[in-house]
């Protein structure tokens, strides 16, 4: 069984990603405009992207793929609380490459997730897209820094308050191989001057830059073009 990298951090991930989706959601929606269904949401997490997809493509069936039980619990609750999502979204408890998906796909959305796939895994994704994308179909993914295995200094990426508790998210990365970094994440919780609570999590991330992305896709008859605001690192993949 593949270890759940979000087992200890799931309670923080969804709320800390929420502000990012206020910008990312509209950009993803624009990239999906006019795409046919069905749509696969890869690494759907707590469902922020699933909700954005549903709003952008109000008639499309959606397959939300999420292997982490903790994140999937949030996803299931978010889908269930919306009658519109409940009718159109199927939650699949597996990784993308193990999921049972429709033979023809109108779109695939892979936000904040491509680094979880090693080069062989990426090749399998590109093969899937080349073989299953319907006419007019596309994939939308984002490339997150670093693009090379370099050291990333400790940075606070989230700071929010819920009730009396303040939640901070910190991260740093260090090289772990020719195409790999290890992210060291710290989730820090403070309340009313009490000693802080901290959860520390490490996970592997396979780095990928724009030139390599385009070269890998070209090997499978696919092409990629940047889309949306440059700072989001969004790419549109088509046949």
Tab-separated table of C-alpha atoms in Angstrom:
chain	number	residue	atom	x	y	z
A	1	UNK	CA	0.000	0.000	0.000
A	2	UNK	CA	1.270	3.480	-0.885
A	3	UNK	CA	1.791	5.586	2.272
A	4	UNK	CA	-0.642	8.453	2.772
A	5	UNK	CA	1.592	11.534	2.718
A	6	UNK	CA	-1.262	13.651	4.064
A	7	UNK	CA	-2.236	11.416	6.973
A	8	UNK	CA	-0.984	13.904	9.579
A	9	UNK	CA	-1.542	17.155	7.661
A	10	UNK	CA	-5.007	16.649	6.133
A	11	UNK	CA	-6.727	18.782	8.774
A	12	UNK	CA	-4.614	21.787	7.732
A	13	UNK	CA	-4.294	21.370	3.974
A	14	UNK	CA	-7.834	22.215	2.880
A	15	UNK	CA	-8.199	25.418	4.892
A	16	UNK	CA	-4.727	26.630	3.984
A	17	UNK	CA	-5.328	26.092	0.271
A	18	UNK	CA	-8.687	27.871	0.287
A	19	UNK	CA	-7.326	31.452	-0.223
A	20	UNK	CA	-5.199	30.271	-3.164
A	21	UNK	CA	-8.294	28.971	-4.941
A	22	UNK	CA	-9.869	32.449	-5.025
A	23	UNK	CA	-7.302	33.211	-7.748
A	24	UNK	CA	-6.677	29.733	-9.108
A	25	UNK	CA	-10.351	28.816	-9.506
A	26	UNK	CA	-11.268	31.488	-12.086
A	27	UNK	CA	-8.098	30.762	-14.083
A	28	UNK	CA	-8.853	27.040	-14.188
A	29	UNK	CA	-12.455	27.776	-15.159
A	30	UNK	CA	-11.308	29.950	-18.058
A	31	UNK	CA	-8.908	27.250	-19.269
A	32	UNK	CA	-11.750	24.715	-19.229
A	33	UNK	CA	-14.195	26.937	-21.094
A	34	UNK	CA	-15.883	24.924	-23.863
A	35	UNK	CA	-14.360	21.574	-22.880
A	36	UNK	CA	-16.559	18.500	-23.133
A	37	UNK	CA	-17.136	16.084	-20.273
A	38	UNK	CA	-16.448	13.908	-18.478
A	39	UNK	CA	-13.737	15.555	-16.374
A	40	UNK	CA	-11.156	13.977	-14.066
A	41	UNK	CA	-9.970	15.990	-11.063
A	42	UNK	CA	-6.597	14.475	-10.162
A	43	UNK	CA	-5.650	14.643	-6.497
A	44	UNK	CA	-8.898	16.426	-5.756
A	45	UNK	CA	-7.988	16.993	-2.103
A	46	UNK	CA	-10.847	18.588	-0.202
A	47	UNK	CA	-12.687	19.547	-3.384
A	48	UNK	CA	-11.909	23.219	-4.018
A	49	UNK	CA	-10.967	22.334	-7.590
A	50	UNK	CA	-13.902	19.967	-7.982
A	51	UNK	CA	-16.244	22.806	-7.109
A	52	UNK	CA	-14.509	25.154	-9.590
A	53	UNK	CA	-14.782	22.537	-12.349
A	54	UNK	CA	-18.477	22.034	-11.643
A	55	UNK	CA	-19.132	25.765	-11.867
A	56	UNK	CA	-17.148	26.097	-15.097
A	57	UNK	CA	-18.774	23.085	-16.787
A	58	UNK	CA	-22.284	22.857	-15.326
A	59	UNK	CA	-23.308	19.848	-17.415
A	60	UNK	CA	-20.163	17.729	-17.121
A	61	UNK	CA	-19.804	14.561	-15.092
A	62	UNK	CA	-16.783	14.744	-12.777
A	63	UNK	CA	-14.560	11.995	-11.400
A	64	UNK	CA	-12.722	13.285	-8.320
A	65	UNK	CA	-9.698	11.080	-7.658
A	66	UNK	CA	-8.201	11.309	-4.161
A	67	UNK	CA	-6.142	8.534	-2.529
A	68	UNK	CA	-5.680	10.199	0.895
A	69	UNK	CA	-8.433	9.095	3.323
A	70	UNK	CA	-8.101	12.300	5.367
A	71	UNK	CA	-8.438	14.632	2.400
A	72	UNK	CA	-11.109	12.412	0.857
A	73	UNK	CA	-13.255	12.772	3.981
A	74	UNK	CA	-13.325	16.541	3.408
A	75	UNK	CA	-14.026	15.999	-0.292
A	76	UNK	CA	-16.921	13.653	0.414
A	77	UNK	CA	-18.482	16.094	2.869
A	78	UNK	CA	-18.134	18.985	0.411
A	79	UNK	CA	-19.701	16.976	-2.406
A	80	UNK	CA	-22.488	15.632	-0.235
A	81	UNK	CA	-23.547	19.035	1.107
A	82	UNK	CA	-24.250	20.302	-2.436
A	83	UNK	CA	-27.186	18.739	-4.339
A	84	UNK	CA	-25.573	19.811	-7.623
A	85	UNK	CA	-22.244	18.177	-6.845
A	86	UNK	CA	-23.878	15.096	-5.368
A	87	UNK	CA	-25.593	14.381	-8.693
A	88	UNK	CA	-22.501	14.830	-10.877
A	89	UNK	CA	-19.378	13.980	-8.873
A	90	UNK	CA	-18.057	10.471	-8.339
A	91	UNK	CA	-15.332	10.266	-5.683
A	92	UNK	CA	-12.736	7.594	-6.422
A	93	UNK	CA	-10.557	6.362	-3.513
A	94	UNK	CA	-7.382	5.631	-5.473
A	95	UNK	CA	-4.522	7.198	-7.351
A	96	UNK	CA	-5.082	8.379	-10.915
A	97	UNK	CA	-3.226	5.498	-12.532
A	98	UNK	CA	-5.219	2.938	-10.552
A	99	UNK	CA	-8.619	4.572	-11.041
A	100	UNK	CA	-11.357	3.157	-13.255
A	101	UNK	CA	-12.152	6.021	-15.633
A	102	UNK	CA	-14.328	6.473	-18.728
A	103	UNK	CA	-12.734	5.458	-22.021
A	104	UNK	CA	-13.149	8.981	-23.399
A	105	UNK	CA	-12.215	12.053	-21.361
A	106	UNK	CA	-13.175	15.629	-22.084
A	107	UNK	CA	-10.760	17.169	-19.600
A	108	UNK	CA	-8.303	16.460	-16.841
A	109	UNK	CA	-7.415	18.914	-14.084
A	110	UNK	CA	-4.231	18.335	-12.076
A	111	UNK	CA	-3.646	21.167	-9.619
A	112	UNK	CA	-0.764	21.077	-7.126
A	113	UNK	CA	-0.234	17.402	-7.820
A	114	UNK	CA	2.080	16.669	-10.764
A	115	UNK	CA	5.164	16.565	-8.525
A	116	UNK	CA	3.788	13.494	-6.758
A	117	UNK	CA	4.427	11.498	-9.976
A	118	UNK	CA	7.896	10.281	-10.870
A	119	UNK	CA	8.994	10.341	-14.550
A	120	UNK	CA	7.485	6.911	-15.217
A	121	UNK	CA	4.221	8.004	-13.636
A	122	UNK	CA	4.153	11.142	-15.769
A	123	UNK	CA	4.686	9.079	-18.912
A	124	UNK	CA	1.692	6.967	-17.950
A	125	UNK	CA	-0.395	10.148	-17.547
A	126	UNK	CA	0.670	11.466	-20.953
A	127	UNK	CA	-0.179	8.097	-22.510
A	128	UNK	CA	-3.591	8.206	-20.858
A	129	UNK	CA	-4.251	11.688	-22.240
A	130	UNK	CA	-3.029	10.804	-25.723
A	131	UNK	CA	-5.284	7.772	-25.833
A	132	UNK	CA	-8.426	9.109	-24.170
A	133	UNK	CA	-8.855	12.839	-24.799
A	134	UNK	CA	-11.972	13.511	-26.859
A	135	UNK	CA	-12.045	16.104	-29.675
A	136	UNK	CA	-11.849	19.511	-28.033
A	137	UNK	CA	-10.554	17.946	-24.845
A	138	UNK	CA	-7.674	19.267	-22.804
A	139	UNK	CA	-5.757	18.914	-19.555
A	140	UNK	CA	-4.986	21.776	-17.195
A	141	UNK	CA	-2.055	21.441	-14.818
A	142	UNK	CA	0.264	23.691	-12.880
A	143	UNK	CA	4.021	23.574	-12.416
A	144	UNK	CA	5.169	24.572	-8.971
A	145	UNK	CA	8.669	25.738	-8.107
A	146	UNK	CA	11.372	24.709	-7.875
A	147	UNK	CA	11.895	23.536	-11.476
A	148	UNK	CA	15.288	22.102	-10.496
A	149	UNK	CA	16.420	20.215	-7.373
A	150	UNK	CA	17.618	23.217	-5.375
A	151	UNK	CA	17.315	24.340	-1.787
A	152	UNK	CA	14.227	26.395	-0.942
A	153	UNK	CA	14.603	28.347	2.320
A	154	UNK	CA	12.007	28.079	5.061
A	155	UNK	CA	9.004	30.216	4.150
A	156	UNK	CA	5.609	30.816	5.708
A	157	UNK	CA	2.967	30.044	3.088
A	158	UNK	CA	-0.151	30.313	5.227
A	159	UNK	CA	-1.309	32.291	8.251
A	160	UNK	CA	-4.970	32.212	9.264
A	161	UNK	CA	-7.199	32.336	12.301
A	162	UNK	CA	-10.183	30.110	13.058
A	163	UNK	CA	-11.890	30.831	16.345
A	164	UNK	CA	-9.236	31.340	19.012
A	165	UNK	CA	-6.626	29.344	17.138
A	166	UNK	CA	-4.015	30.731	14.755
A	167	UNK	CA	-2.733	28.325	12.095
A	168	UNK	CA	0.592	28.787	10.329
A	169	UNK	CA	2.023	26.712	7.504
A	170	UNK	CA	5.782	26.673	6.903
A	171	UNK	CA	7.813	24.848	4.275
A	172	UNK	CA	11.362	24.347	3.082
A	173	UNK	CA	12.868	22.021	0.486
A	174	UNK	CA	16.226	20.415	-0.133
A	175	UNK	CA	17.590	18.356	-3.057
A	176	UNK	CA	17.064	14.611	-2.756
A	177	UNK	CA	18.201	13.415	-6.193
A	178	UNK	CA	18.701	14.504	-9.822
A	179	UNK	CA	14.983	15.321	-10.290
A	180	UNK	CA	13.734	15.243	-6.723
A	181	UNK	CA	13.389	17.434	-3.666
A	182	UNK	CA	12.138	16.678	-0.183
A	183	UNK	CA	9.702	19.189	1.274
A	184	UNK	CA	9.773	19.631	5.025
A	185	UNK	CA	6.450	21.063	6.164
A	186	UNK	CA	5.579	22.418	9.589
A	187	UNK	CA	2.002	23.179	10.647
A	188	UNK	CA	1.986	25.366	13.748
A	189	UNK	CA	-1.057	26.105	15.925
A	190	UNK	CA	-1.154	28.779	18.631
A	191	UNK	CA	-3.983	29.593	21.063
A	192	UNK	CA	-4.211	32.198	23.835
A	193	UNK	CA	-0.509	32.297	24.623
A	194	UNK	CA	-0.263	28.544	25.195
A	195	UNK	CA	2.813	26.629	23.969
A	196	UNK	CA	2.447	26.093	20.199
A	197	UNK	CA	1.427	22.740	18.781
A	198	UNK	CA	3.418	21.599	15.764
A	199	UNK	CA	2.947	18.877	13.177
A	200	UNK	CA	5.930	18.134	10.938
A	201	UNK	CA	5.592	16.239	7.666
A	202	UNK	CA	8.106	15.378	4.921
A	203	UNK	CA	7.216	14.384	1.390
A	204	UNK	CA	8.962	13.759	-1.905
A	205	UNK	CA	8.346	16.053	-4.881
A	206	UNK	CA	9.535	15.362	-8.432
A	207	UNK	CA	10.594	18.650	-10.025
A	208	UNK	CA	9.443	19.546	-13.524
A	209	UNK	CA	10.145	22.630	-15.623
A	210	UNK	CA	8.407	23.991	-18.703
A	211	UNK	CA	10.957	22.760	-21.258
A	212	UNK	CA	10.906	19.211	-19.955
A	213	UNK	CA	7.117	19.239	-19.758
A	214	UNK	CA	6.839	20.216	-23.413
A	215	UNK	CA	9.443	17.636	-24.472
A	216	UNK	CA	7.719	14.819	-22.584
A	217	UNK	CA	4.339	15.749	-24.033
A	218	UNK	CA	5.728	15.968	-27.582
A	219	UNK	CA	6.880	12.351	-27.281
A	220	UNK	CA	3.191	11.429	-26.935
A	221	UNK	CA	1.830	13.709	-29.653
A	222	UNK	CA	0.659	16.316	-27.135
A	223	UNK	CA	1.422	20.002	-26.852
A	224	UNK	CA	1.360	22.508	-24.016
A	225	UNK	CA	0.903	26.263	-23.805
A	226	UNK	CA	0.874	28.548	-20.775
A	227	UNK	CA	-2.509	29.855	-19.734
A	228	UNK	CA	-3.817	32.289	-17.139
A	229	UNK	CA	-1.707	34.606	-14.953
A	230	UNK	CA	1.986	33.724	-15.228
A	231	UNK	CA	2.461	33.532	-11.465
A	232	UNK	CA	0.060	30.573	-11.273
A	233	UNK	CA	2.208	28.377	-13.525
A	234	UNK	CA	-0.797	27.010	-15.407
A	235	UNK	CA	-0.417	24.975	-18.593
A	236	UNK	CA	-3.015	23.849	-21.122
A	237	UNK	CA	-2.321	20.443	-22.681
A	238	UNK	CA	-3.997	19.486	-25.957
A	239	UNK	CA	-3.610	16.932	-28.740
